[in-house]
Short mmCIF file of C-alpha atoms in Angstrom, two decimals:
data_model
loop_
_atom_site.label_atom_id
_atom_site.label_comp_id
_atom_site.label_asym_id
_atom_site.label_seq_id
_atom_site.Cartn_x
_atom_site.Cartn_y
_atom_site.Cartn_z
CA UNK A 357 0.00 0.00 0.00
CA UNK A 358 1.07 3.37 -0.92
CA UNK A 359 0.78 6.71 1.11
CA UNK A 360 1.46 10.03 1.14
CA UNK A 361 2.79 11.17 5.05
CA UNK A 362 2.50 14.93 5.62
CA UNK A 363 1.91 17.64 8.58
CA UNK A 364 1.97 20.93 9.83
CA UNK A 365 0.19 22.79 7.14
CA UNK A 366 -0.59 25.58 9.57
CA UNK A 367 -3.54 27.07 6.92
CA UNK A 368 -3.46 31.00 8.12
CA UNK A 369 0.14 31.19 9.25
CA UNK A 370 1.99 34.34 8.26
CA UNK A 371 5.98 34.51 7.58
CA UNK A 372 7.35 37.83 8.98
CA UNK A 373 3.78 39.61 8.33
CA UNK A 374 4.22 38.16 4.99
CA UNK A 375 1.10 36.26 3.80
CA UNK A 376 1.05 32.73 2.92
CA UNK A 377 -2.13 31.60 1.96
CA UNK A 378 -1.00 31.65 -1.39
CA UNK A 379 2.03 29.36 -0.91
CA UNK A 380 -0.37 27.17 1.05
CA UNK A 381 -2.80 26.70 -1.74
CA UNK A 382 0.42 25.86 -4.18
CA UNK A 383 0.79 23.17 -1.95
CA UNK A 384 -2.53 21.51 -1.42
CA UNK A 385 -2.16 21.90 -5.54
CA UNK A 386 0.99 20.06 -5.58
CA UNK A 387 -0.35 17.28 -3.13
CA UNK A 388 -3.23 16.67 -5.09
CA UNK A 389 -1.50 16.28 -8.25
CA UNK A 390 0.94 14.30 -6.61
CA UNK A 391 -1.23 12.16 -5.03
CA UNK A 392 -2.42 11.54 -8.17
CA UNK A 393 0.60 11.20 -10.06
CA UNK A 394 1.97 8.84 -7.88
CA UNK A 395 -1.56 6.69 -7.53
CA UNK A 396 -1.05 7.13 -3.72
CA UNK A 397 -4.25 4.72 -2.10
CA UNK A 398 -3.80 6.65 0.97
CA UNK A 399 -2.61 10.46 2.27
CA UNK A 400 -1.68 11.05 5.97
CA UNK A 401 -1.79 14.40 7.58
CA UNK A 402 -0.28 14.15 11.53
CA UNK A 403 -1.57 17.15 12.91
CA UNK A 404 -1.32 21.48 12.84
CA UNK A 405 -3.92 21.37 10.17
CA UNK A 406 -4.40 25.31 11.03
CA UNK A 407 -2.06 27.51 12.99
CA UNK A 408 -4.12 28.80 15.87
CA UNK A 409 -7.42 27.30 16.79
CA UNK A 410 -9.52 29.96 15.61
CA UNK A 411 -8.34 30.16 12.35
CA UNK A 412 -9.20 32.98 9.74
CA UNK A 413 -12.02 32.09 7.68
CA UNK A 414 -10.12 32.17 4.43
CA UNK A 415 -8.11 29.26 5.87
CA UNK A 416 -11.33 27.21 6.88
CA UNK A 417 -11.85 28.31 2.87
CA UNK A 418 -8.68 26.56 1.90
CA UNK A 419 -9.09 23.65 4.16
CA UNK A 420 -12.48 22.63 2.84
CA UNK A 421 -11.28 22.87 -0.78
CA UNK A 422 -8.66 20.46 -0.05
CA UNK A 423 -10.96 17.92 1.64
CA UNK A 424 -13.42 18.51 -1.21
CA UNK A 425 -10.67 17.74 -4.06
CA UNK A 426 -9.10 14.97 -2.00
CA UNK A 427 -12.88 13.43 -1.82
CA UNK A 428 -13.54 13.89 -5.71
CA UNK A 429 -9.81 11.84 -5.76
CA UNK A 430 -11.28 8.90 -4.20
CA UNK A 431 -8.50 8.55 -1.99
CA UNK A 432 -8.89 8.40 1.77
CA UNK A 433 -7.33 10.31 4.10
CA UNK A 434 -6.65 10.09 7.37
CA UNK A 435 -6.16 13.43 9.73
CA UNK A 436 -5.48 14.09 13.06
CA UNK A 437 -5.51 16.97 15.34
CA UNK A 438 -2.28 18.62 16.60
CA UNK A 439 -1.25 21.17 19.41
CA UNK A 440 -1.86 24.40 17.61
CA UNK A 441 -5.44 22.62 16.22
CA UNK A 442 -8.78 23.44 18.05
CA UNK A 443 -9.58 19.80 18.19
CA UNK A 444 -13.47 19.89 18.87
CA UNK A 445 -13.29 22.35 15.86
CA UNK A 446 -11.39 20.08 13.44
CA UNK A 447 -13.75 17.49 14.56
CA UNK A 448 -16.79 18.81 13.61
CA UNK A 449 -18.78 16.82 11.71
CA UNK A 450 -16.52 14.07 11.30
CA UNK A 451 -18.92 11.64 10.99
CA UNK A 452 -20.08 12.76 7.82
CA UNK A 453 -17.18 13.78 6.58
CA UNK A 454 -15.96 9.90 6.81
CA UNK A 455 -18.43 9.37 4.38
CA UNK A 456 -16.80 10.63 2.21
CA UNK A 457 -13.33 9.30 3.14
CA UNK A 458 -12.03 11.93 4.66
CA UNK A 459 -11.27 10.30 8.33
CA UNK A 460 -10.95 12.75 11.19
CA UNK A 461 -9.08 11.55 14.34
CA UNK A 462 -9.61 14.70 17.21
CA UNK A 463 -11.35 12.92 19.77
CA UNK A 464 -8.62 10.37 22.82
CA UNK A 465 -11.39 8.18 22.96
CA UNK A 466 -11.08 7.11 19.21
CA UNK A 467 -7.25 6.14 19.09
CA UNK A 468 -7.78 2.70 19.54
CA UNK A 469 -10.77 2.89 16.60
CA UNK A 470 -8.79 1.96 13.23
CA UNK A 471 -9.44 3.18 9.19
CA UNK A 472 -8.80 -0.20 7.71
CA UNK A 473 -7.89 -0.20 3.97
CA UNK A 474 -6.99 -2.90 2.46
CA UNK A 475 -5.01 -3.74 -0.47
CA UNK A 476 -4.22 -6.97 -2.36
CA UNK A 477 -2.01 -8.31 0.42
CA UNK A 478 -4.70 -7.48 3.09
CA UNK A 479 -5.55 -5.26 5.66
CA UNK A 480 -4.03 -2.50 6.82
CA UNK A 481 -5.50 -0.50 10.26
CA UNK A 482 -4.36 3.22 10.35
CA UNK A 483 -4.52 4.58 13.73
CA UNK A 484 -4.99 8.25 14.66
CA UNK A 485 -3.40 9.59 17.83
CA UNK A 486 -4.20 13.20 17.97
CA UNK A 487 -2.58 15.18 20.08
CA UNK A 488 -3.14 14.22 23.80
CA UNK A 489 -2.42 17.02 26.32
CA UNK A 490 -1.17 14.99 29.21
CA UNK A 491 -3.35 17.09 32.39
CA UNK A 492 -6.26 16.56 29.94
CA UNK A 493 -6.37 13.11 28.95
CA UNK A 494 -4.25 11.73 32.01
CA UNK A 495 -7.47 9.92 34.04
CA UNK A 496 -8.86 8.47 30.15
CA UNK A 497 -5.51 6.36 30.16
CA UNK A 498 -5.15 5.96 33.76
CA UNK A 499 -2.00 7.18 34.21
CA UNK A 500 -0.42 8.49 37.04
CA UNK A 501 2.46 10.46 35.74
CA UNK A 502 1.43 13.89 34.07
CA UNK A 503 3.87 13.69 30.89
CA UNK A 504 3.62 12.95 27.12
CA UNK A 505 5.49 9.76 27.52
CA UNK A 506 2.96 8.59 29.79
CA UNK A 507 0.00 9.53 28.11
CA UNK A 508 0.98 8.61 24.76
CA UNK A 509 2.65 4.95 26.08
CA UNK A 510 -0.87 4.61 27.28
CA UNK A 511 -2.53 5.31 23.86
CA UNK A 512 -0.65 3.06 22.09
CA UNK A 513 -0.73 0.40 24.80
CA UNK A 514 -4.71 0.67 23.37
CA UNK A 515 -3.45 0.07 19.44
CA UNK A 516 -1.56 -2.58 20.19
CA UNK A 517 -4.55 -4.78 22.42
CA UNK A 518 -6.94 -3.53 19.73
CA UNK A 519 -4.03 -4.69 16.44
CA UNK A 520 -3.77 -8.14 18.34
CA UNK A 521 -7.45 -8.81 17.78
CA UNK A 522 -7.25 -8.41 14.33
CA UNK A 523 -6.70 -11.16 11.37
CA UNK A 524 -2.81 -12.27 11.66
CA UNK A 525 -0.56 -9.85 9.28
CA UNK A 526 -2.49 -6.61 9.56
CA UNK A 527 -0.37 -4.27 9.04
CA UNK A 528 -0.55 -1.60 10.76
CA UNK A 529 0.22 2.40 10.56
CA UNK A 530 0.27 5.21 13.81
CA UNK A 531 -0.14 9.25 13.29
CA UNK A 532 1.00 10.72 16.38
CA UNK A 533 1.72 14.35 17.32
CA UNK A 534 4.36 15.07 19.52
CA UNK A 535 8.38 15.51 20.20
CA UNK A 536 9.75 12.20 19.59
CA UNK A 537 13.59 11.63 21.45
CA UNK A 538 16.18 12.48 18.81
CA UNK A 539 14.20 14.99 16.74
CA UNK A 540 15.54 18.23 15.75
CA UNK A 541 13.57 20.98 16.54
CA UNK A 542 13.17 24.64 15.06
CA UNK A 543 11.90 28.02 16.55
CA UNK A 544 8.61 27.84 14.52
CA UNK A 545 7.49 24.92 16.84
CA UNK A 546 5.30 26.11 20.11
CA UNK A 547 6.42 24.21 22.83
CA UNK A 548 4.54 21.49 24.26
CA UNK A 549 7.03 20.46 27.65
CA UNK A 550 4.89 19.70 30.36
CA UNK A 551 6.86 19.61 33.44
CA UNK A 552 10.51 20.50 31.55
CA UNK A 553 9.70 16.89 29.99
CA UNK A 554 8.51 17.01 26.26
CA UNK A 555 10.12 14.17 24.39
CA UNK A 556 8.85 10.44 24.33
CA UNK A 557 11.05 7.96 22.99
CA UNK A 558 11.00 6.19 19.48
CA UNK A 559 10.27 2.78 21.56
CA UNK A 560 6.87 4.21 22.49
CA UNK A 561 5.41 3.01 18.82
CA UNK A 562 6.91 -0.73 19.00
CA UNK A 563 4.29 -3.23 17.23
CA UNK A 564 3.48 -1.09 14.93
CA UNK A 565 4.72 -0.78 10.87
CA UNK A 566 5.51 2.51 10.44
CA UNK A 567 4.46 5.68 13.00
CA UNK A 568 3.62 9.07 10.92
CA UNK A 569 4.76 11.96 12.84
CA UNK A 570 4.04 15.45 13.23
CA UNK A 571 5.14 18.77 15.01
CA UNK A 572 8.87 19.06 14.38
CA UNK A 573 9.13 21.07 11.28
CA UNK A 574 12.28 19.67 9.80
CA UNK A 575 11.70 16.53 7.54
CA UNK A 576 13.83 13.54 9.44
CA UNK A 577 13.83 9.80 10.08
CA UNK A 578 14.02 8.95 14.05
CA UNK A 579 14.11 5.51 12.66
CA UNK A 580 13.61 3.38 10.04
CA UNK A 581 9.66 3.07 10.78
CA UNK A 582 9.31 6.54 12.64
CA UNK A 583 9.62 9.54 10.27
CA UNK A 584 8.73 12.91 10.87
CA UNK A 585 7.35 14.32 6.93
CA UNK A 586 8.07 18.47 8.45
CA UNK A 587 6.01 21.56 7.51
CA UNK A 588 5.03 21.57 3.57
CA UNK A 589 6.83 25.65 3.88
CA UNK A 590 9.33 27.31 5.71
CA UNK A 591 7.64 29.48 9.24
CA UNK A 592 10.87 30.51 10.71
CA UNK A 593 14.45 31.70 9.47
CA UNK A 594 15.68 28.56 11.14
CA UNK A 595 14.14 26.60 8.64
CA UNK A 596 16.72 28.32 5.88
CA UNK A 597 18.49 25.22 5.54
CA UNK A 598 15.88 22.85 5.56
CA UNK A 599 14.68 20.45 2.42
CA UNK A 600 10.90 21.14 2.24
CA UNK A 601 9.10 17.49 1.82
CA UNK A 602 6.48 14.90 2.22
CA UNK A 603 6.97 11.36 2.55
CA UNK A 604 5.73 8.42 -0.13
CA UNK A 605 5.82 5.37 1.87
CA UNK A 606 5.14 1.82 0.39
CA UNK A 607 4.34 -0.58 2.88
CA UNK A 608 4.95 -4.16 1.92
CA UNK A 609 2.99 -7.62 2.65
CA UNK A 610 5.30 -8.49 5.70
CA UNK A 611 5.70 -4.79 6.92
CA UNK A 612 8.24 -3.24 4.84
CA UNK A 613 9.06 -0.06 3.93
CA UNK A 614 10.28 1.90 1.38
CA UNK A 615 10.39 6.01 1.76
CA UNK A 616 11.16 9.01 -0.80
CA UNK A 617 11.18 12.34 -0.08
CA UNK A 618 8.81 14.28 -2.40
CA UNK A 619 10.07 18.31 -2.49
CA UNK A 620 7.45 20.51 -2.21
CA UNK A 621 6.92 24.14 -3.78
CA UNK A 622 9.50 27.00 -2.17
CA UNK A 623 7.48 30.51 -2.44
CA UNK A 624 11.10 32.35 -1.98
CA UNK A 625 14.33 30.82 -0.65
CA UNK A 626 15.25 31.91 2.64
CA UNK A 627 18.60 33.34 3.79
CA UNK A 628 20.54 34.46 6.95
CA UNK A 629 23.31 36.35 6.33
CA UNK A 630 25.99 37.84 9.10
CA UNK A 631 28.33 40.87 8.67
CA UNK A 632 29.11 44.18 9.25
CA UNK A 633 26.51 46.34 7.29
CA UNK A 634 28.74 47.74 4.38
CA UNK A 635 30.22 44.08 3.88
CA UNK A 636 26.63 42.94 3.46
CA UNK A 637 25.58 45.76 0.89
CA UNK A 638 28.68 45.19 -0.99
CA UNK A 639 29.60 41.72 -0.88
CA UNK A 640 28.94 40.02 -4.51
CA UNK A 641 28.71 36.44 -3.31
CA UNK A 642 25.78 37.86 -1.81
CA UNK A 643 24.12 38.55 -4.88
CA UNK A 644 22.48 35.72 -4.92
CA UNK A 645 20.25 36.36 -1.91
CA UNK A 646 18.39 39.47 -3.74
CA UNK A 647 15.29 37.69 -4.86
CA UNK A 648 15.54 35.68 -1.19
CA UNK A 649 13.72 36.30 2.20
CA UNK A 650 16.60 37.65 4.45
CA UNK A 651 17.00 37.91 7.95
CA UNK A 652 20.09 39.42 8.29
CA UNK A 653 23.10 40.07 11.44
CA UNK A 654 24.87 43.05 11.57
CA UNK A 655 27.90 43.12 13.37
CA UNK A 656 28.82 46.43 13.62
CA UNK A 657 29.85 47.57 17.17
CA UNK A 658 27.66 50.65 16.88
CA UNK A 659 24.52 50.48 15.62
CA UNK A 660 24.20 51.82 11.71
CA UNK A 661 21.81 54.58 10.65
CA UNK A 662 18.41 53.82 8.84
CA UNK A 663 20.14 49.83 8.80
CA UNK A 664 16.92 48.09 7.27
CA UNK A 665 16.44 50.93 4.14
CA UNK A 666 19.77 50.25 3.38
CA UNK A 667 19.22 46.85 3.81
CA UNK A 668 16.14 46.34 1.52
CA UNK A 669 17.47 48.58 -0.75
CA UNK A 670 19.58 45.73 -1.76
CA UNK A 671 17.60 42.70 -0.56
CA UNK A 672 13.94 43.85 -1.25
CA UNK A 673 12.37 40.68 0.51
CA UNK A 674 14.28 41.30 3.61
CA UNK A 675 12.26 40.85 6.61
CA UNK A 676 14.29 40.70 9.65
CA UNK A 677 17.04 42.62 11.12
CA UNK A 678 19.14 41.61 13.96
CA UNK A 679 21.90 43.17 16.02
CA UNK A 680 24.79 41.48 17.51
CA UNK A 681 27.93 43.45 17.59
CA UNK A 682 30.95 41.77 17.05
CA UNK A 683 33.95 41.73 19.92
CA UNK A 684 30.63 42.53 22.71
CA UNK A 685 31.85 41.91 25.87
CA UNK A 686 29.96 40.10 28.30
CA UNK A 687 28.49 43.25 29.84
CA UNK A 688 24.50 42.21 29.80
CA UNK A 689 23.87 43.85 26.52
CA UNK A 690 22.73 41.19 24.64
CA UNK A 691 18.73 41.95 23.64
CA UNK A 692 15.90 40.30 25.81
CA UNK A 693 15.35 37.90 22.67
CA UNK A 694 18.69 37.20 22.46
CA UNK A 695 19.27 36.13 26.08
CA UNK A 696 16.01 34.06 25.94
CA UNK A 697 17.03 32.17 22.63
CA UNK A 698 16.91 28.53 22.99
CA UNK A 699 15.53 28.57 26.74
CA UNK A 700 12.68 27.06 27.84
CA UNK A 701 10.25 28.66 30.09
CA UNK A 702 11.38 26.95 32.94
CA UNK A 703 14.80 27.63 32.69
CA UNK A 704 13.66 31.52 31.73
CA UNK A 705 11.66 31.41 35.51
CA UNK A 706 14.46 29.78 37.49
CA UNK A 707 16.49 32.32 36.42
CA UNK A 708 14.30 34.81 37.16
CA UNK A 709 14.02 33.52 40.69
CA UNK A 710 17.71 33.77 40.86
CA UNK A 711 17.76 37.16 39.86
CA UNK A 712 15.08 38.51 41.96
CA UNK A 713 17.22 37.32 45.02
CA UNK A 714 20.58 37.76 44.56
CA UNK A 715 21.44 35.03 43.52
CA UNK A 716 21.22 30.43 44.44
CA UNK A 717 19.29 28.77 41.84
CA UNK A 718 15.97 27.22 42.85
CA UNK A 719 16.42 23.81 44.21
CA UNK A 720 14.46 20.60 43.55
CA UNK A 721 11.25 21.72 45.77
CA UNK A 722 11.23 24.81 44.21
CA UNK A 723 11.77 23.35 40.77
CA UNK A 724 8.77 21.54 41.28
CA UNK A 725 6.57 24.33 42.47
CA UNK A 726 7.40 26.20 38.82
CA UNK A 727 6.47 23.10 36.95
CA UNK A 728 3.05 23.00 38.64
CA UNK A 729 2.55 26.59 38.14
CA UNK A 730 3.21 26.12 34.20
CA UNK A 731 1.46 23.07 34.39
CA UNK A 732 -1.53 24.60 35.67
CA UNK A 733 -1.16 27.44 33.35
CA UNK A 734 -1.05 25.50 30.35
CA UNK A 735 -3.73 22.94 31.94
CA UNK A 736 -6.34 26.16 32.31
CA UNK A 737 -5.37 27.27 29.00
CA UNK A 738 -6.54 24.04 27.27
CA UNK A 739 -10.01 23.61 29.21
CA UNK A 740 -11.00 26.93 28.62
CA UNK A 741 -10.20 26.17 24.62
CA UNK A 742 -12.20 23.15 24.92
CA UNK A 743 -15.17 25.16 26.65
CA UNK A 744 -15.94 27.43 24.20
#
């Protein structure tokens, strides 16, 4: 059986104020053709449908097209909800929408419920794990440990009772959303740690053929049978160097598998470039950057006058400007975003608590107390989404 393995559309998103619905329709073009092309029986989408869960109605626009054209295909899909997805909106009507083949996964009470295709070898169950906020869903799965590990080991504990009821050699296929050990994360992601704990390890999805991931943006293979397919477009500048992709997956009579990377459409190539701000406007290796969306470093030690003008006037898709002077010394300088870079939030309130008194980082009690507090937080948060 063939399949198409994608995620993290994020229908609405903007890039640096910069519109993308656009670039977002070029790719639910390319997918359909492709899926057609390539006489996929099956396409996969693991989560971040939309980017917020509200999303702007000419997103809900796009998103219905696609499930309409993937319908008049014939081919079924299977779709799950992920962190930045309202999942009782995704859900909506999902009965009727499986009519039409279109299978929507939002609710934890259906993970163990299969979409069984089947193909001239047999069977094959594809099981949808959206994404399960651990406060949330922790008393469904009975777990006593607030974490993703948990929560999701539990899930999956339910596909595998449910897969051993079934006809010997189903095969069998998992869409998860979450941060899988060994995955390489980018700054477009929102953070889903509960606790400081976010990653679950690749051994969670033993017993099953092949797990289709989303969340991390970047395209990679945790292993042979776990694969994260990344965002169809670049969201964030760290993305620059990334291969934009889905994954065609054949899955054999006994289980194997077989995996290209299909490139989809680039809008613009992105580009970071570093220097001091004449070097930048009058390097010629950098030439090739003018038609590019540029976030660019300058490293002068004082700051340059009317710096983005000048910049644009050379790179007319540049969109972000950022100031790090060369030879700084460690003086406290550096910019609030700068300092925060690459921390999580309970590393940014530790320090905090540091700060406020002088100094002694908390210890383990009071470590604890701040991953309640965010806990809670993020806990609330969620249950007030669901409410409305």
């Amino acid at each position: 059986m063939r399949f198409l393995h994608t995620s993290d559309w994020h229908l609405g998103r903007s890039f640096h104020r910069v519109g993308l619905l656009d670039a977002q329709a070029a790719f639910i073009d390319h997918l359909i053709d492709t899926v057609r092309e390539r006489e996929a029986d099956a396409v996969l989408v693991a989560g971040d449908v939309y980017d917020r869960a509200v999303p702007p109605l000419p997103a809900v626009e796009l998103y219905d097209r696609a499930l309409h054209r993937l319908a008049d295909l014939g081919v079924p899909t299977v779709m799950i909800s992920g962190n930045h997805d309202s999942a009782r909106r995704l859900g909506v009507g999902a009965g009727l929408i499986g009519r039409a083949g279109i299978h929507l996964r939002t609710d934890p009470a259906g993970c163990a419920d299969p979409v069984v295709l089947a193909d001239v070898h047999g069977e094959v169950a594809f099981y949808g794990l959206p994404y399960l906020e651990p406060a949330l869903v922790k008393d469904r799965f009975a777990v006593d440990r607030v974490s993703h590990e948990a929560v999701l080991g539990a899930a999956m504990e339910t596909v595998r009772a449910d897969l051993a009821g079934r006809p010997a050699g189903t095969r069998s296929v998992v869409l998860a959303h979450a941060f899988v050990t060994g995955g390489l994360a980018s700054d477009s992601e929102r953070d889903i740690a509960v606790g400081g704990v976010e990653a679950v390890p690749e051994s969670v999805f033993q017993g099953v053929d092949y797990a289709a991931l989303g969340h991390l943006h970047g395209c990679q293979t945790i292993g042979e049978r776990v694969r994260y397919s990344g965002s169809p477009l670049a969201y964030s500048f760290s993305e620059a160097d990334h291969r934009k992709t889905m994954w065609l997956v054949d899955l054999g009579p006994a289980g194997e598998i077989t995996a290209e990377r299909v490139d989809t459409p680039v809008p613009r190539p992105l580009a970071r470039i570093r220097g001091r701000l004449e070097q930048l406007l009058d390097d010629p290796a950098l030439e090739r950057h003018r038609d590019s969306w540029v976030e660019a470093t300058l490293t002068d030690p004082v700051r340059p006058e009317d710096p983005m003008a000048r910049i644009t006037a050379r790179f007319p898709h540049a969109l972000s400007l950022v100031f790090d002077p060369e030879d700084r010394p460690e003086d406290g300088t550096a910019s609030y975003a700068q300092r925060l870079r690459g921390r999580t939030d309970q590393q940014i309130a530790e320090d905090f608590v540091a700060h406020v008194r002088g100094g002694g980082l908390p210890d383990e009690a009071e470590r604890a107390v701040l991953r309640d507090a965010f806990d809670t937080v993020r806990t609330d948060a969620a249950l007030t989404e669901t409410g409305r």
